[in-house]
Amino acid sequence: MKHLLKLESMSRGAMEEILASAEAVKAKRGGGETKPLDGQTWAMIFTKSSTRTRVSFEVGIRELGGAVMFLNANDLQLGRGEPIKDTARVLGRMVHGAVIRTYAQADVEEFAEYSGIPTINALTDDEHPCQILTDIFTFQERRGPIRGKVVTYVGDGACNVPVSWVHAAAALDFEFRIAAPAEFQPSAETLAKAGGNISCTEDIRAAVKGADMVYTDVWVSMGMEAEAEERLAKLAGYQINGGLMCLAKPDALVMHCLPAYRGKEIDAETFEAHADTIFTQAENRLHTQKAILAWLAG
Ligand code: CP
Ligand code: NVA
């Protein structure tokens, strides 16, 4: 039984297979697509907000021939305390796969263990694997193989998005630099587990110098709202803007997983200058996740 739970445990081969198939999936959309989810029903269980992940998975499952039901976790008995392992054993007897967005990584892993159906992590506090596979697909679509390239992440370097990047960089052999205050850098344990060419610094200018891509995410991730004021103050110097981008390669890409907060992690001018890349990145969630669904069903 295959799952997509985290990039930390995903092989280079599996990542490369999904990335290659996403290209074919995108090219074939709307004409001669295969329907690997024909006759299947997938459940999407979300405890956090979502625009891109929800819509791209709902559309993608339908386009692959499947039916999909969106379940707000609070409307399930899960919200009233029914254990995950019981919910998983019930759903596993009725649906063919699950896409889960929640807080604890352990909850998605427990669901996968007890449900006996392919399970996809659609974002937890620890990782956002579907996003980073999409981002790499988007980079390669525009700039060719990511191997040996330099990707710099600016902002909250300890949240789910940069942590998935860390594991992807180690697996796919590119350099990944994080520019963040010390307390917003990934743990030493995460970095040691990943290996690879990863560096963390508080020096944002040094980190961006010569980069092929500069990436950011929100300063206040879902679940961190109580710390919002403190985070905005501490991360204030870690913004992508025109002055910073002068240090990167002249043709450097700017990416953002979205939603974007102008004037915080990125300024409005730089965001709009790179909007075509950023919204192609958002669109590519659909194509890459269809490749993930087909890989799991195969
Ligand atoms: N980037 C991303 O996952 O967006 P949503 O939170 O809107 O799904
Ligand atoms: N780090 C962000 C990603 C949003 C897509 C969060 O967890 O809220």
mmCIF file of N, CA and C and ligand atoms in Angstrom, residues 46 49-55 101 122-123 128 131 222 256-259 285, ligand 1:
data_model
loop_
_atom_site.group_PDB
_atom_site.id
_atom_site.type_symbol
_atom_site.label_atom_id
_atom_site.label_comp_id
_atom_site.label_asym_id
_atom_site.label_seq_id
_atom_site.Cartn_x
_atom_site.Cartn_y
_atom_site.Cartn_z
ATOM 1 N N PHE A 46 -10.415 17.676 6.179
ATOM 2 C CA PHE A 46 -9.628 18.888 6.444
ATOM 3 C C PHE A 46 -10.019 19.499 7.790
ATOM 4 N N SER A 49 -8.049 25.516 6.995
ATOM 5 C CA SER A 49 -8.552 26.176 5.786
ATOM 6 C C SER A 49 -7.728 25.779 4.563
ATOM 7 N N SER A 50 -8.337 25.929 3.388
ATOM 8 C CA SER A 50 -7.599 25.669 2.151
ATOM 9 C C SER A 50 -8.367 26.205 0.953
ATOM 10 N N THR A 51 -7.657 26.785 0.016
ATOM 11 C CA THR A 51 -8.233 27.145 -1.286
ATOM 12 C C THR A 51 -7.620 26.240 -2.357
ATOM 13 N N ARG A 52 -6.301 26.370 -2.564
ATOM 14 C CA ARG A 52 -5.625 25.646 -3.627
ATOM 15 C C ARG A 52 -5.666 24.128 -3.456
ATOM 16 N N THR A 53 -5.316 23.655 -2.270
ATOM 17 C CA THR A 53 -5.198 22.206 -2.067
ATOM 18 C C THR A 53 -6.564 21.548 -2.225
ATOM 19 N N ARG A 54 -7.572 22.176 -1.629
ATOM 20 C CA ARG A 54 -8.920 21.603 -1.701
ATOM 21 C C ARG A 54 -9.418 21.556 -3.145
ATOM 22 N N VAL A 55 -9.343 22.697 -3.835
ATOM 23 C CA VAL A 55 -9.906 22.752 -5.188
ATOM 24 C C VAL A 55 -9.105 21.855 -6.137
ATOM 25 N N ARG A 101 -5.735 17.108 5.614
ATOM 26 C CA ARG A 101 -5.020 18.325 6.054
ATOM 27 C C ARG A 101 -5.341 18.529 7.526
ATOM 28 N N ALA A 122 -2.036 16.403 2.971
ATOM 29 C CA ALA A 122 -2.338 17.649 2.246
ATOM 30 C C ALA A 122 -1.928 18.869 3.069
ATOM 31 N N LEU A 123 -1.020 18.687 3.986
ATOM 32 C CA LEU A 123 -0.385 19.688 4.876
ATOM 33 C C LEU A 123 -0.629 19.295 6.326
ATOM 34 N N HIS A 128 4.551 19.750 3.979
ATOM 35 C CA HIS A 128 3.558 20.028 2.927
ATOM 36 C C HIS A 128 4.099 19.403 1.632
ATOM 37 N N GLN A 131 2.878 20.314 -2.035
ATOM 38 C CA GLN A 131 3.271 21.666 -2.447
ATOM 39 C C GLN A 131 4.696 21.658 -3.009
ATOM 40 N N MET A 222 -0.887 28.441 9.752
ATOM 41 C CA MET A 222 -2.135 28.055 10.418
ATOM 42 C C MET A 222 -1.822 27.327 11.726
ATOM 43 N N HIS A 256 6.046 31.494 -4.402
ATOM 44 C CA HIS A 256 5.315 31.639 -3.132
ATOM 45 C C HIS A 256 4.221 30.594 -3.155
ATOM 46 N N CYS A 257 4.090 29.819 -2.082
ATOM 47 C CA CYS A 257 3.080 28.751 -2.098
ATOM 48 C C CYS A 257 1.669 29.307 -2.001
ATOM 49 N N LEU A 258 1.542 30.544 -1.538
ATOM 50 C CA LEU A 258 0.259 31.239 -1.355
ATOM 51 C C LEU A 258 -0.543 30.612 -0.200
ATOM 52 N N PRO A 259 -1.366 31.370 0.499
ATOM 53 C CA PRO A 259 -1.732 32.777 0.265
ATOM 54 C C PRO A 259 -0.580 33.735 0.598
ATOM 55 N N ARG A 285 -0.409 22.690 -8.952
ATOM 56 C CA ARG A 285 -0.880 21.797 -7.878
ATOM 57 C C ARG A 285 -1.793 20.731 -8.491
HETATM 58 N N1 CP B 1 -0.529 26.578 -0.827
HETATM 59 C C1 CP B 1 -1.594 25.982 -0.300
HETATM 60 O O1 CP B 1 -1.546 24.867 0.203
HETATM 61 O O2 CP B 1 -2.733 26.718 -0.375
HETATM 62 P P1 CP B 1 -4.091 26.416 0.384
HETATM 63 O O3 CP B 1 -3.832 26.597 1.863
HETATM 64 O O4 CP B 1 -5.051 27.437 -0.152
HETATM 65 O O5 CP B 1 -4.536 25.017 0.090
#
